[in-house]
Structure formats: structure tokens, C-alpha cells
Short mmCIF file of C-alpha atoms and ligand atoms in Angstrom, two decimals:
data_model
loop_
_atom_site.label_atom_id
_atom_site.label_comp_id
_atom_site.label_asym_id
_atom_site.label_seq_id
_atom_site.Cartn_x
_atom_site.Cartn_y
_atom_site.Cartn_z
CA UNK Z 1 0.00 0.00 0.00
CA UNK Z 2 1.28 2.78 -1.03
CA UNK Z 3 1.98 5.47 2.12
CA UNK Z 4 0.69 8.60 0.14
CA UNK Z 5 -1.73 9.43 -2.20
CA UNK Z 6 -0.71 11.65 -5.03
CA UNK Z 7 -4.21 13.11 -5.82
CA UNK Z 8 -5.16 13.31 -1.94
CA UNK Z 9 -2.02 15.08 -0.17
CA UNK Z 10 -3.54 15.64 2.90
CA UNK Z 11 -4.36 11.83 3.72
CA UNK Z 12 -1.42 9.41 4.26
CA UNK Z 13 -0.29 6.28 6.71
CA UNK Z 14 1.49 7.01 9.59
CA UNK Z 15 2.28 3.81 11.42
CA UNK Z 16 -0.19 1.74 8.96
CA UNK Z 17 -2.87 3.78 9.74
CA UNK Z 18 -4.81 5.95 7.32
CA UNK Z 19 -4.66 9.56 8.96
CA UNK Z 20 -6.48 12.40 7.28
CA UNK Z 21 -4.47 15.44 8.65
CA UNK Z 22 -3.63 14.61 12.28
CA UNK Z 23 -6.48 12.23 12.54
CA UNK Z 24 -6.19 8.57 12.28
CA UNK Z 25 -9.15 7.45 10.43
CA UNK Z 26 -9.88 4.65 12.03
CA UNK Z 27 -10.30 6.59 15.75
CA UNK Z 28 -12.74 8.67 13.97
CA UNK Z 29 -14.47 5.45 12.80
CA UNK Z 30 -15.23 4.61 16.22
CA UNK Z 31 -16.28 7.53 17.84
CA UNK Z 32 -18.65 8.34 14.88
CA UNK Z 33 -19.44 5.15 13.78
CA UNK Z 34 -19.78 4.27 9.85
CA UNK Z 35 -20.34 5.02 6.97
CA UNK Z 36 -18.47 8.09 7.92
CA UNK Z 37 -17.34 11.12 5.21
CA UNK Z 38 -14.83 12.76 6.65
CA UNK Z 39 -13.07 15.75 4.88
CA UNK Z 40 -9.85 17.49 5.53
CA UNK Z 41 -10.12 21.39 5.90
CA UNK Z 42 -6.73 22.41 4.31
CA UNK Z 43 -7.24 19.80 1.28
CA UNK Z 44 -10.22 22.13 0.55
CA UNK Z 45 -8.50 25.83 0.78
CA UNK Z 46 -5.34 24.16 -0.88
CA UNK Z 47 -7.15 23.44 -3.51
CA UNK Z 48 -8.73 26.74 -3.57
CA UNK Z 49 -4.81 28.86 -2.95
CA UNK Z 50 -4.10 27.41 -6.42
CA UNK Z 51 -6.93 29.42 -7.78
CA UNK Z 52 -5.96 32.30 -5.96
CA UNK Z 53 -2.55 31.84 -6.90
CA UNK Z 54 -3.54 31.82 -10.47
CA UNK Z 55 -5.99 34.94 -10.03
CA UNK Z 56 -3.44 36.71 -8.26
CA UNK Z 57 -3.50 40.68 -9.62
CA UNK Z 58 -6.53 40.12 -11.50
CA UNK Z 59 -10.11 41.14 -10.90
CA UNK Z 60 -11.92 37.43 -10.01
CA UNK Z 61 -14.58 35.68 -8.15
CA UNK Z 62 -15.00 32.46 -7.31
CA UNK Z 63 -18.47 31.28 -6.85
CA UNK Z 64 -18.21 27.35 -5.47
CA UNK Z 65 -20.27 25.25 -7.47
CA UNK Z 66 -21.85 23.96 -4.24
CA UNK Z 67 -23.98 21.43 -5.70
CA UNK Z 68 -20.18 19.41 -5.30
CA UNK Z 69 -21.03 19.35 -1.53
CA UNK Z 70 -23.32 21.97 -0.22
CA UNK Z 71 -22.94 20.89 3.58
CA UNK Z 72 -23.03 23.62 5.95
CA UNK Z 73 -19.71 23.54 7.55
CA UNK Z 74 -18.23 23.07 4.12
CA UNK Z 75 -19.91 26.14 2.84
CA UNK Z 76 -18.19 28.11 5.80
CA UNK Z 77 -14.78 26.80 4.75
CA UNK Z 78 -15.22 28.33 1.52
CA UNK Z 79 -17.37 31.77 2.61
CA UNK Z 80 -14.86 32.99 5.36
CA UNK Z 81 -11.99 32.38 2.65
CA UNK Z 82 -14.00 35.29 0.57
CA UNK Z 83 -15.69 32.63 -2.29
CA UNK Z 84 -19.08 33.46 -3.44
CA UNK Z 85 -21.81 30.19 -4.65
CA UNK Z 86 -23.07 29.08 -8.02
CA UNK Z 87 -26.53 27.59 -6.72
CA UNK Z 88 -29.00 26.00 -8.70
CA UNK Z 89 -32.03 26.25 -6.58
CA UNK Z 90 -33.72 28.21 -3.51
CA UNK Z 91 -32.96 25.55 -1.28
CA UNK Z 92 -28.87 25.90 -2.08
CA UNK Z 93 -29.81 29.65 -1.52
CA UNK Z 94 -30.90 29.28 2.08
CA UNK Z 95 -28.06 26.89 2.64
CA UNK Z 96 -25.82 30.10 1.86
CA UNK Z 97 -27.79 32.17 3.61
CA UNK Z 98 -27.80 29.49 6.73
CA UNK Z 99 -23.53 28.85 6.60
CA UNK Z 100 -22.95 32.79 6.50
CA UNK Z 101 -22.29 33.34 2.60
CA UNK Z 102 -22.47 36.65 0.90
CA UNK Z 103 -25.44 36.97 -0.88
CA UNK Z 104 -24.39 39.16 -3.44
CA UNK Z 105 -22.04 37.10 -4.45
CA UNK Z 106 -24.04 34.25 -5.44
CA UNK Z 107 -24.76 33.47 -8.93
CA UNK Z 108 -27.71 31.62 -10.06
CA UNK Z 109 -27.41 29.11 -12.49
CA UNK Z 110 -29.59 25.92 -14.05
CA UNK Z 111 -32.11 25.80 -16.53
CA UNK Z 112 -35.46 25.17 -14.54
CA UNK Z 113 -35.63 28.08 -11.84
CA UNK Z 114 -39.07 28.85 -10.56
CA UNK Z 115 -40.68 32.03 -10.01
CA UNK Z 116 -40.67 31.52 -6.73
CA UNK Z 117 -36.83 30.91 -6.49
CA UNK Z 118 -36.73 33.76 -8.61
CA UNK Z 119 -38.38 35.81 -6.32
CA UNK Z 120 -36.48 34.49 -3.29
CA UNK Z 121 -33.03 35.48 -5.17
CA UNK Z 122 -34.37 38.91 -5.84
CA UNK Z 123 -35.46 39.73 -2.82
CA UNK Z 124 -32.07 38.55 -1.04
CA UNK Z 125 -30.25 40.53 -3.47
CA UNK Z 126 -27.82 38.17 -5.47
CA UNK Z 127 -25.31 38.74 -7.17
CA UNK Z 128 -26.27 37.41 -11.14
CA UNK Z 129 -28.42 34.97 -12.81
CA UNK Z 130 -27.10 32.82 -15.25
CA UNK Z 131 -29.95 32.92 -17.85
CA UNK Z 132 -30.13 29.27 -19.82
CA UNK Z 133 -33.18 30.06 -22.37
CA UNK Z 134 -35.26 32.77 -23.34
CA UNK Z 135 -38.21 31.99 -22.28
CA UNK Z 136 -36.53 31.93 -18.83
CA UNK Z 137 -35.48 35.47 -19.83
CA UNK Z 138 -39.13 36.45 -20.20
CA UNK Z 139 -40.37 35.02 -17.33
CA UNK Z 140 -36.89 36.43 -15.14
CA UNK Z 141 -38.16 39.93 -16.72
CA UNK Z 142 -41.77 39.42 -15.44
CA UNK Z 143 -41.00 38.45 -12.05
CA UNK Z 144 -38.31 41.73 -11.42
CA UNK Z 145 -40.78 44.19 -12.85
CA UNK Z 146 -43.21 43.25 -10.59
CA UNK Z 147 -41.33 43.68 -7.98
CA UNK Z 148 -39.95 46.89 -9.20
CA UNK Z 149 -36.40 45.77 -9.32
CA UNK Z 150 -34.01 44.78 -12.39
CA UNK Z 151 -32.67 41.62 -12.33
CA UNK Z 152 -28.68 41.25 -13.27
CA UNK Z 153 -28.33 38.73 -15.90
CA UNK Z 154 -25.18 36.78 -17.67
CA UNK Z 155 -26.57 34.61 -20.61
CA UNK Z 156 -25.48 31.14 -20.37
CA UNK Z 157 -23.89 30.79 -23.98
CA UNK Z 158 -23.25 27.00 -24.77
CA UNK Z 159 -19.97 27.02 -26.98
CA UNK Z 160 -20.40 23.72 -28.68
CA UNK Z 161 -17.13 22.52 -27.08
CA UNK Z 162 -16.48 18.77 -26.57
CA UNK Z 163 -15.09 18.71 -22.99
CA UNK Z 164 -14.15 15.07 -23.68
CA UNK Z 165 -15.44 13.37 -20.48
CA UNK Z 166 -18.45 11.38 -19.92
CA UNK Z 167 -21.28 12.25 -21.63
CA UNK Z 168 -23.80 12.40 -18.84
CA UNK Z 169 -21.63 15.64 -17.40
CA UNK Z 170 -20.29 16.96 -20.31
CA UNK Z 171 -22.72 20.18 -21.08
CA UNK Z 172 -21.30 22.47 -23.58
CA UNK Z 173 -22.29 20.26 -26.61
CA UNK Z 174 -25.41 20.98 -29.16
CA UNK Z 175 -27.18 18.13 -28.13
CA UNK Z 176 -27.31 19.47 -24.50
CA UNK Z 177 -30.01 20.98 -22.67
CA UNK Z 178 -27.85 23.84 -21.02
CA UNK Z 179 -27.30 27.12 -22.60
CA UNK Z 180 -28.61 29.38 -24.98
CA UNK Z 181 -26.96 28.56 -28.54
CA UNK Z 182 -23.79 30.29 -29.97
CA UNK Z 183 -25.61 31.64 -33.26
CA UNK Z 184 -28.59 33.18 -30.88
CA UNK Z 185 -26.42 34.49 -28.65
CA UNK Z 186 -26.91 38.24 -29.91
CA UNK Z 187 -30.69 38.40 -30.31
CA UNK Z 188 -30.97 37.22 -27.32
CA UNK Z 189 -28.60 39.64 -25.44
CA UNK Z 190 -30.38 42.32 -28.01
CA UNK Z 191 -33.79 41.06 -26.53
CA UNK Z 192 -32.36 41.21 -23.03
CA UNK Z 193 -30.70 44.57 -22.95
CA UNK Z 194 -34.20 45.94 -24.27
CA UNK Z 195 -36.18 44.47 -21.27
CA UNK Z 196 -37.11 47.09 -18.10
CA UNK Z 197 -36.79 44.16 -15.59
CA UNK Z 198 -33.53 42.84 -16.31
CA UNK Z 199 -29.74 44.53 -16.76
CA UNK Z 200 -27.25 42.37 -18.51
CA UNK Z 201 -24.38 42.22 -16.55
CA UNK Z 202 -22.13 39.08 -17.47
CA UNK Z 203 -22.08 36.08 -20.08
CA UNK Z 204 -21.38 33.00 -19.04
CA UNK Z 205 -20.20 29.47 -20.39
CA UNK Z 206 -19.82 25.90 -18.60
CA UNK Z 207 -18.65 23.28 -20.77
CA UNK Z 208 -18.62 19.88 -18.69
CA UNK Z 209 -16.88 17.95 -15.61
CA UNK Z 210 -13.93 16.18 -14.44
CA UNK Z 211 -11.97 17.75 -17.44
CA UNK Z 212 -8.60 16.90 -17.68
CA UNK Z 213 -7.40 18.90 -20.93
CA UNK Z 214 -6.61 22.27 -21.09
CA UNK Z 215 -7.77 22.51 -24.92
CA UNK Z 216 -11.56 22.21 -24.45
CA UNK Z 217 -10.92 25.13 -22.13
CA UNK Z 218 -8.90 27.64 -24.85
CA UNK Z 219 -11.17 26.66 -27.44
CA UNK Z 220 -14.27 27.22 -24.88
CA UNK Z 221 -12.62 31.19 -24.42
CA UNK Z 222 -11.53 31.70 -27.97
CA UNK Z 223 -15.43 31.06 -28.64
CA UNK Z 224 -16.75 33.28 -25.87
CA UNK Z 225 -14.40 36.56 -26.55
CA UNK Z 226 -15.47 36.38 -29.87
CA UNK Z 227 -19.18 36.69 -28.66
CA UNK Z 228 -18.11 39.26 -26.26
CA UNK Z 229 -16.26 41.61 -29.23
CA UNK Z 230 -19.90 41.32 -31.09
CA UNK Z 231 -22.21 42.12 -28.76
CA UNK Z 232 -20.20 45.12 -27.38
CA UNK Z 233 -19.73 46.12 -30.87
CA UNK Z 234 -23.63 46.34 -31.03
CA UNK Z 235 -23.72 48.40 -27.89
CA UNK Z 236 -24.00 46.01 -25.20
CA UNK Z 237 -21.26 45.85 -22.28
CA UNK Z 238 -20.87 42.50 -20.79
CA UNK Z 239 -18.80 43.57 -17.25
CA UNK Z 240 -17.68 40.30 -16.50
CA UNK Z 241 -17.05 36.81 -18.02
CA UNK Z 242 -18.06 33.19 -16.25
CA UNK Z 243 -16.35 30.46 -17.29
CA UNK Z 244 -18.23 27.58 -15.22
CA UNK Z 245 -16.33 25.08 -13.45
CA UNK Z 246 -14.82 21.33 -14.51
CA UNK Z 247 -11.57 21.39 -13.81
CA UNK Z 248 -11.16 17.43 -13.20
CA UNK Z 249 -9.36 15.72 -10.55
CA UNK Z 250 -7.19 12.96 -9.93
CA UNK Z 251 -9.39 9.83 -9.42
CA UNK Z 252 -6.99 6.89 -10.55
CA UNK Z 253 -3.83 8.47 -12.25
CA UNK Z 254 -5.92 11.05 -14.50
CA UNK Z 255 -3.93 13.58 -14.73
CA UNK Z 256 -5.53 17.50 -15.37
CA UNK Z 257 -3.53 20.31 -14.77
CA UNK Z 258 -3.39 22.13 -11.94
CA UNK Z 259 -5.59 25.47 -11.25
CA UNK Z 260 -3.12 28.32 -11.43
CA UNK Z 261 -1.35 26.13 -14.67
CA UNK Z 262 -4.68 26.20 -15.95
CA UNK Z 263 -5.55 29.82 -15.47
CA UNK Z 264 -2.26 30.88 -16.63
CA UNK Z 265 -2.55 29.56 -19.89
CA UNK Z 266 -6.59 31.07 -20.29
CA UNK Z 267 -4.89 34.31 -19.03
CA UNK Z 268 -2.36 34.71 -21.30
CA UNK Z 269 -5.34 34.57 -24.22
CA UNK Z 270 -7.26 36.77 -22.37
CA UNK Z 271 -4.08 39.19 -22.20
CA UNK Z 272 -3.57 38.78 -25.59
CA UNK Z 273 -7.21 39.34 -27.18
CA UNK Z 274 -7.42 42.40 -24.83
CA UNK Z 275 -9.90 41.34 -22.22
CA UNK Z 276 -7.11 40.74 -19.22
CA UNK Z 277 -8.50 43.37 -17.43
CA UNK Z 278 -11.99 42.31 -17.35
CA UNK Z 279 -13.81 40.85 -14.40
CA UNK Z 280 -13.49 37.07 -14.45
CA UNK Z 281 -15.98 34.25 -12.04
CA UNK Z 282 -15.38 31.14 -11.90
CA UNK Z 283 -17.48 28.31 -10.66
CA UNK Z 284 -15.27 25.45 -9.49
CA UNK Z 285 -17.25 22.75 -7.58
CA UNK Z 286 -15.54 18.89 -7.82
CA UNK Z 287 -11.77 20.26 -8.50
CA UNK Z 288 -12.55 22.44 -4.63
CA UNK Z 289 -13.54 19.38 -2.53
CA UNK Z 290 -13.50 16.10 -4.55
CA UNK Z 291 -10.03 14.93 -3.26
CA UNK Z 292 -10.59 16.62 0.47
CA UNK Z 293 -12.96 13.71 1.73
CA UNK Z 294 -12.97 9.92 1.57
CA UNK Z 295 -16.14 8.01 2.97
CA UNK Z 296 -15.22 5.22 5.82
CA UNK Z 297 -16.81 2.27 5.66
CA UNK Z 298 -16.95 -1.27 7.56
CA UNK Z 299 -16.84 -4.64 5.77
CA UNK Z 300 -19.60 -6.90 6.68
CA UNK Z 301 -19.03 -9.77 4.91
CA UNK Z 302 -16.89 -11.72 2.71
CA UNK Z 303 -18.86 -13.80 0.10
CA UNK Z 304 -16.91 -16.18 -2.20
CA UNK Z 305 -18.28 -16.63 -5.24
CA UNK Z 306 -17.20 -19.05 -8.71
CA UNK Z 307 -17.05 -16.16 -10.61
CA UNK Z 308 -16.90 -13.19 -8.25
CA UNK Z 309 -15.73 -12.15 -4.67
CA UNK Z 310 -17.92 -10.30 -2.99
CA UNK Z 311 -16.52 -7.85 -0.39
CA UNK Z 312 -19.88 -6.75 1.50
CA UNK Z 313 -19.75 -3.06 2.98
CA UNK Z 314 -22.03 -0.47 5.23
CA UNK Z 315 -21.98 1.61 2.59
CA UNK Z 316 -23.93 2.13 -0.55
CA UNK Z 317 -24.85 3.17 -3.94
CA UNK Z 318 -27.06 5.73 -1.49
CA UNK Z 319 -23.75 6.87 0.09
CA UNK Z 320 -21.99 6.65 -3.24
CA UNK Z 321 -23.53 7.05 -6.55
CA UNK Z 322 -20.73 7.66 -8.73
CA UNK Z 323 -19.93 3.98 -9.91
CA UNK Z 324 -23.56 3.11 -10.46
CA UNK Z 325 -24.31 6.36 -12.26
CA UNK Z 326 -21.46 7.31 -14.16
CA UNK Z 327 -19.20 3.52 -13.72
CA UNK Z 328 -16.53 5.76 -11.75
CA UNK Z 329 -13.88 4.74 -10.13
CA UNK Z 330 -13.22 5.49 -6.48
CA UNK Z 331 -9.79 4.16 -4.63
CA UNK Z 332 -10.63 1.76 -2.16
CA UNK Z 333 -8.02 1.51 0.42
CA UNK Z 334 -7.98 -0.65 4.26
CA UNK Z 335 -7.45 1.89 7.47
CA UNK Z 336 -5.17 -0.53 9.44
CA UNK Z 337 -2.02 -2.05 7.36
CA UNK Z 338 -0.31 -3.49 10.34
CA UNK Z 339 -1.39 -6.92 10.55
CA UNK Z 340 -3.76 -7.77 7.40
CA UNK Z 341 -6.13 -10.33 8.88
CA UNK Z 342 -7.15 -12.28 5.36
CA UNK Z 343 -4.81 -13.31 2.11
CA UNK Z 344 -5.43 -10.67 -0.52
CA UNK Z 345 -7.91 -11.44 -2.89
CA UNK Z 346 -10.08 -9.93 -5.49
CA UNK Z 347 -13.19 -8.36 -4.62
CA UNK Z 348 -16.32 -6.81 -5.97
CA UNK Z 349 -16.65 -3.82 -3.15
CA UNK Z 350 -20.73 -3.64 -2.90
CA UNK Z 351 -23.22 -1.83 -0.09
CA UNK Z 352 -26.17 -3.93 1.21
CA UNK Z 353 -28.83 -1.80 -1.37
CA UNK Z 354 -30.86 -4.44 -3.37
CA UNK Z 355 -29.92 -3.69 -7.08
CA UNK Z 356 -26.77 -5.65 -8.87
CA UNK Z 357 -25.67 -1.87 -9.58
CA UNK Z 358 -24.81 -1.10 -5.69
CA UNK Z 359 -20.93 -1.57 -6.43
CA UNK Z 360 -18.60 0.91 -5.24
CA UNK Z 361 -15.62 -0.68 -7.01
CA UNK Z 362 -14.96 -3.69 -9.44
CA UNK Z 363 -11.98 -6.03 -9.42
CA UNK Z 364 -10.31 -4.94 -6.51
CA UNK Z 365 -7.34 -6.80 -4.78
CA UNK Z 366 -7.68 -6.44 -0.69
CA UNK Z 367 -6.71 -8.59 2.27
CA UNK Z 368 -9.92 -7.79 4.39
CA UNK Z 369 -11.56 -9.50 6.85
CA UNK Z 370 -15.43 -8.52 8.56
CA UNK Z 371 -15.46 -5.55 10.87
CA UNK Z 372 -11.86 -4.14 8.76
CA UNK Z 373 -12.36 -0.66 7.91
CA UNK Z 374 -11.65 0.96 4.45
CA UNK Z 375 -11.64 4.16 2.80
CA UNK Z 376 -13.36 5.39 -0.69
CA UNK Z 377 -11.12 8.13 -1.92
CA UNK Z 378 -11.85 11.39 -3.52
CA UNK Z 379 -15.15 11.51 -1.96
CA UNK Z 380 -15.23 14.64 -0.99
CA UNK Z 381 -17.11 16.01 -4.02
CA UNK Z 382 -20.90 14.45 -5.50
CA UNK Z 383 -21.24 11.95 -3.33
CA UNK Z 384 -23.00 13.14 0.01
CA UNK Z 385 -24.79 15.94 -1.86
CA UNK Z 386 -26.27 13.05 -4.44
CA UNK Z 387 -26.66 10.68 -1.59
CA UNK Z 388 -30.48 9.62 -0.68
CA UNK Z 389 -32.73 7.59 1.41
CA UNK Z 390 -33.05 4.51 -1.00
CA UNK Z 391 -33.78 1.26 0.92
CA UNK Z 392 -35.06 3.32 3.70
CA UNK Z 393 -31.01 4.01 4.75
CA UNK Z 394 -30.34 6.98 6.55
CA UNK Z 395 -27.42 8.96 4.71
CA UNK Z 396 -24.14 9.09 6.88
CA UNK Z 397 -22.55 11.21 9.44
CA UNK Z 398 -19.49 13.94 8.46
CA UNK Z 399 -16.87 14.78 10.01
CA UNK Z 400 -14.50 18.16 9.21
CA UNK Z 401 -11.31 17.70 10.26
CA UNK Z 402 -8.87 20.70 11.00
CA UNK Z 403 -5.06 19.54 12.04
CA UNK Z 404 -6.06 17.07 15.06
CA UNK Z 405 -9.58 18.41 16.03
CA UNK Z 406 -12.57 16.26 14.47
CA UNK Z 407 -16.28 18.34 14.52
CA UNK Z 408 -19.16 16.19 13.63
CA UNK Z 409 -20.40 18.59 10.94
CA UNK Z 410 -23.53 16.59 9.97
CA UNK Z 411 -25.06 13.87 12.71
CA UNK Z 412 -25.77 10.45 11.08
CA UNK Z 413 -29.36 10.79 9.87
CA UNK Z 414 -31.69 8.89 12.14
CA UNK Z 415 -34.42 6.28 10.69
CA UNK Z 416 -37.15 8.15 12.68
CA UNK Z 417 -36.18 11.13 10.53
CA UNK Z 418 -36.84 9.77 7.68
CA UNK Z 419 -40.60 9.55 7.49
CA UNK Z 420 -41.01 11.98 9.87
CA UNK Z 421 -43.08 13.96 6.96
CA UNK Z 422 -45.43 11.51 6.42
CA UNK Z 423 -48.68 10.47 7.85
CA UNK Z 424 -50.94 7.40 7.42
CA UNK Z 425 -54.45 8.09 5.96
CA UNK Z 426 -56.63 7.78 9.03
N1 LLP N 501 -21.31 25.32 -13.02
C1 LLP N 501 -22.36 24.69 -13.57
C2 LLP N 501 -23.34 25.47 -14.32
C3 LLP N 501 -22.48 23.30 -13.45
O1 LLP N 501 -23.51 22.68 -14.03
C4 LLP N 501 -21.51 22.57 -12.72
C5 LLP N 501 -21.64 21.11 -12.56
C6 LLP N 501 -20.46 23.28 -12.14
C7 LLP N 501 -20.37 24.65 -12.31
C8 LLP N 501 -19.39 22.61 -11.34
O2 LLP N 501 -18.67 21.69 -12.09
P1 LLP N 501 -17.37 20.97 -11.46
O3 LLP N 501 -16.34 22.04 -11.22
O4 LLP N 501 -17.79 20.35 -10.19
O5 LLP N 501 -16.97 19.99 -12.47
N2 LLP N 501 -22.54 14.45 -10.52
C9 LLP N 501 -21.50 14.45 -11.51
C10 LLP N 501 -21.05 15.85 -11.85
C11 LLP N 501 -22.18 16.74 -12.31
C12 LLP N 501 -21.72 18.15 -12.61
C13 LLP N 501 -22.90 19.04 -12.81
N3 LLP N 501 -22.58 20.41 -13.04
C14 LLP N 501 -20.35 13.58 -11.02
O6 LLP N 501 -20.44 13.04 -9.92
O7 LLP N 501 -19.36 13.39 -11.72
#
């Protein structure tokens, strides 16, 4: 076993056992039982420094994509370090709102906003709304007038960019739903700038996830100053440019490039086509908090099979979707290397959910026995935030870890809560 983990500096083995920061993870395993996400504090604002570093002199926001992990105490990490949000509803609004975020810097994105969350954003006074069709335009217009405010608006351009990663998260292609398309782009800003409820402020791309090439990203900008030239030329000034998120992370040896190595190749275009000085957001989510937190989880039992192992766990395609949704591939590593208590063998790692597709990892080679602990890298980021209540399972505790203090962030959700909501018909 390897004693660090290139994508996931802050977690390592310090006499065999898995330590996130200070904190052994295995200690933390049995004071907060399992399946247990825990995330490491300065994995999150190192990952956000490299943004800064690449920002550094220039005029920039970044807005955490918080559907990544929109947990409270994560949220705090990232508003006391000065980030604004990119939400994509009301209730990731009053999450903000609840963890101490800055309002007005909150960007709205997504292409089914109601009025209501409409209404809720205006009257809380955020920052921008990324506008994703014009009909949404229309009805963004209507709701602001009524209210007797003007609504600031970036239109969500889609560039027609192949971010090469899966297809079920790549977003900046025709055939997506996201985005208003690159030949409309000027009628619509045209039709916007005209409208009494709404003042364009921004324009605004996001092209996919987990990218791991720079080029989809140049090609991405080349596409979106060009816009940016036309429209101004036709009398419209766009104050700032939003370039989504994506920026991939290092799951199993992928290899993207680093924030401020990315930035300081997008910069030097921007320098070059003029637009340097201009006001740049960003909307990282995944690349923020994907490889701060691992999820901790027990094996129950071993199952031999003819033509599979089974390695039985606590935890489950409720706890983490990724592999069944998108066949992704998490690390799965034991806590304790001291004294491995099985030979190694090769497992299917699966959760106790009823479907065949409740693996968390194929083919893996461990020496495990019942009641060993392992972790699930890199699950800091679409995992607890896309966790649910399927099989009637409660979704897991957190833990935030800061040096060698633990804070249970996020008590282990009881069953009683569950259908707390619900009543029998009498
Ligand atoms: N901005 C917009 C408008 C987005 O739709 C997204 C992600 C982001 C920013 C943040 O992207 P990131 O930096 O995290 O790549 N559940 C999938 C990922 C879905 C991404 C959806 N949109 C997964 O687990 O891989």
C-alpha cells in the first residue's frame, strides 16, 4: 500500500494507519461510527490557494459550485476564505444564507428556476443569474418588474465545445439541454438589454466535468471573446465573463492540470485578445472538494463466489452514486495495514442496497476481513450531496477535520427522521 496518495495530499499512513491530517481514520471510525465522510479542511483551501494563486492581480470571483457538496460547515470553509456560490435552486440559496455566505455574491445558475426561487433570489439581493433560455429570460423579466427591481443577468452561452469526459456531465455540446446557442447568442442579449426588468451584466459558459485537458478550455474562451467583441460592438457591455467550473481531478492516475497552470494559460489569451483586465468568475465545484474527503466504511461480509468475490460493505450506492451512475472509479483503500487479517484477494466492493448496480468498485485486490475498515477516496465532491434515502437508509454522518480536532459537521441521519413527513391516511 502505497503510504501517500498523489491526488489526496492531505491523507497518508502514519504507522499503517490511514490519517487524514492529524487524525487517524480509524479513531474517527469509532467515535462516529460508519459510513463516515470525513473531509480534511486544508485539502479544501489548498485546492482553492491554487486558484488564488492563479488569479493573483486580476479582478476574479469564485463562486463554489456547491452542488459538489453543499454541507453547511463546508460552505463556511469556503465563505470565510471570501468565495461566493453558483446555486441551482432556492434551497442551495438558504443553505448560503444558513452557513454565513455573501449573498451578493451568489450566482444563479440551471435551466429550470421557478418564479418563486426567482423571487427568493431577488429579494435577497444576489449577485447574477445565469440565464439558460429565453423563455426563462421572459419570465426572469416578469417576475423583477413586478417587484420593481431589475434583475442582473449573464446569458449562459453554450460554446459547442467537446469537454471530452463522460457524456452524462459533459454540457457544452449541441445536443445538450444547457445554454442558450452560440448563433442566438446576440438576439438574445439584443432582446435582453431591451427588457425594463432585467440589466445584462455578465455572459457566461460551462462546458462539462472532471476535465482533464486544457484545450476544451482555450477553445471554450476563444469562442466566448469572440461573442463578447460582437455584442459590445452592437452596444452592449458584458462587465464580467463566467467560465463555469470542470476542472477534473485525480481519481486513478488522470492527470488534469493544476488550477493556477490552468488559469495561466486562459490568461495569457485573455491578455492577448485584450480582455485581461476584465472581471473574471469562476465556478469550481468537484476540482474544490473532490479529493478533500474519503467516505469510511466497515466490511460486513466476505462472500466467495465461482465467478466473483464479494466484499460486502455499510456503505452504498445511497452513500456513493458515482460507480452506479457514471461507472466511476473510487480508490478503495484498508485503514489498518499493520497486521492484514485475510490473504489478498479480489473483490467486488458492494453496499447492502438491493440492485446488482450497488458496487462501489470492481476487481479490486484487498486482504480484508469482517469488521476491517476501508476508505473510498476522492469523496469529498458528488457523493454526500447526491446521496439519498433509497432502501429506507439513513445517509451518513461527516466529520470536518482541521489539524487534530474532528467536529461532527452533519449527525448520522436517524431512521425516525426519515418519514417523519409523512402520515398514514386515518
Ligand atoms: N457550473 C455549472 C453550471 C455546473 O452545471 C456545474 C456542474 C459546475 C459549475 C461545477 O462543475 P465541477 O467544477 O464540479 O466539475 N454528478 C456528476 C457531476 C455533475 C456536474 C454538474 N454540473 C459527477 O459526480 O461526476
Amino acid at each position: 500500500m502505497p503510504a501517500t496518495f498523489p491526488g489526496q495530499p492531505f491523507f497518508h499512513y502514519a504507522h499503517e494507519q490511514l490519517h487524514v491530517e492529524d487524525c487517524a481514520l480509524n479513531t474517527l471510525a469509532e467515535q462516529f461510527g460508519t459510513p463516515l465522510f470525513v473531509y480534511s479542511k486544508a485539502a479544501m483551501l489548498s485546492a482553492l490557494a491554487a486558484y488564488q494563486r492563479g488569479f493573483a492581480g486580476r479582478k476574479a470571483q469564485i463562486c463554489y459550485a456547491m452542488k459538489a457538496n453543499s454541507t453547511l460547515a463546508v460552505l463556511q470553509v469556503f465563505a470565510r476564505a471570501g468565495c461566493g456560490f453558483d446555486i441551482v435552486s432556492g434551497g442551495e440559496l438558504a443553505r448560503v444564507i444558513a452557513a454565513g455566505g455573501d449573498v451578493t455574491k451568489v450566482i444563479f445558475s440551471g435551466v429550470g428556476k421557478t418564479r418563486a426561487e426567482m423571487r427568493l433570489a431577488l429579494e435577497t439581493g444576489i449577485g447574477c443569474f445565469n440565464v439558460e433560455s429565453e423563455s426563462e429570460i421572459d419570465v426572469l423579466n416578469e417576475v423583477a418588474t413586478a417587484m420593481g427591481l431589475r434583475a442582473p443577468i449573464s446569458i449562459r452561452v453554450n460554446p459547442n465545445v467537446d469537454p471530452k469526459t463522460h457524456p452524462y456531465i459533459s454540457t457544452g455540446l449541441k445536443g445538450n439541454k444547457f445554454g442558450i446557442a452560440h448563433e442566438r447568442t446576440l438576439a438574445v442579449y439584443q432582446h435582453a438589454a431591451a427588457l425594463p426588468g432585467l440589466k445584462v451584466v455578465g455572459i457566461d459558459c460551462h462546458i462539462g466535468s472532471q476535465i482533464t485537458e486544457v484545450n476544451p478550455y482555450l477553445d471554450a474562451m476563444d469562442r466566448m471573446l469572440d461573442l463578447v467583441e460582437t455584442i459590445e460592438s452592437h452596444g452592449i457591455a458584458i462587465e464580467h465573463i463566467d467560465f463555469g467550473g470542470g476542472l477534473g481531478i485525480d481519481y486513478q492516475g488522470d492527470t488534469p492540470p493544476q488550477a493556477d497552470a490552468l488559469w495561466a494559460q486562459l490568461l495569457a489569451k485573455l491578455d492577448a485578445r485584450g480582455f485581461g483586465q476584465r472581471k473574471l468568475m469562476i465556478e469550481p465545484g468537484r476540482s474544490l472538494v473532490g479529493n478533500a474527503g474519503v467516505c469510511v466504511t466497515e466490511v460486513l461480509y466476505l462472500k466467495p463466489g465461482e465467478q466473483k468475490n464479494f466484499c460486502i460493505v455499510d456503505a452504498a450506492m445511497n452513500d456513493l452514486p458515482r460507480p452506479a451512475m457514471y461507472q466511476a472509479f473510487h480508490a478503495i483503500v484498508p485503514l489498518d495495514t499493520s497486521a492484514p487479517s485475510a490473504p489478498t484477494a479480489l473483490y467486488d466492493v458492494v453496499g447492502p442496497v438491493c440492485e446488482s448496480g450497488d458496487w462501489i468498485g470492481r476487481d479490486r485486490s484487498l486482504q480484508v476481513a469482517p469488521g476491517d475498515k476501508v476508505a473510498v477516496m476522492s469523496a469529498g465532491a458528488y457523493c454526500m450531496s447526491m446521496a439519498s434515502n433509497y432502501n429506507a437508509r439513513g445517509r451518513a454522518a461527516e466529520v470536518l477535520v482541521e489539524g487534530t480536532k474532528a467536529s461532527l459537521v452533519r449527525a448520522r441521519e436517524a431512521v425516525s427522521d426519515l418519514f417523519a413527513s409523512e402520515s398514514l391516511v386515518g
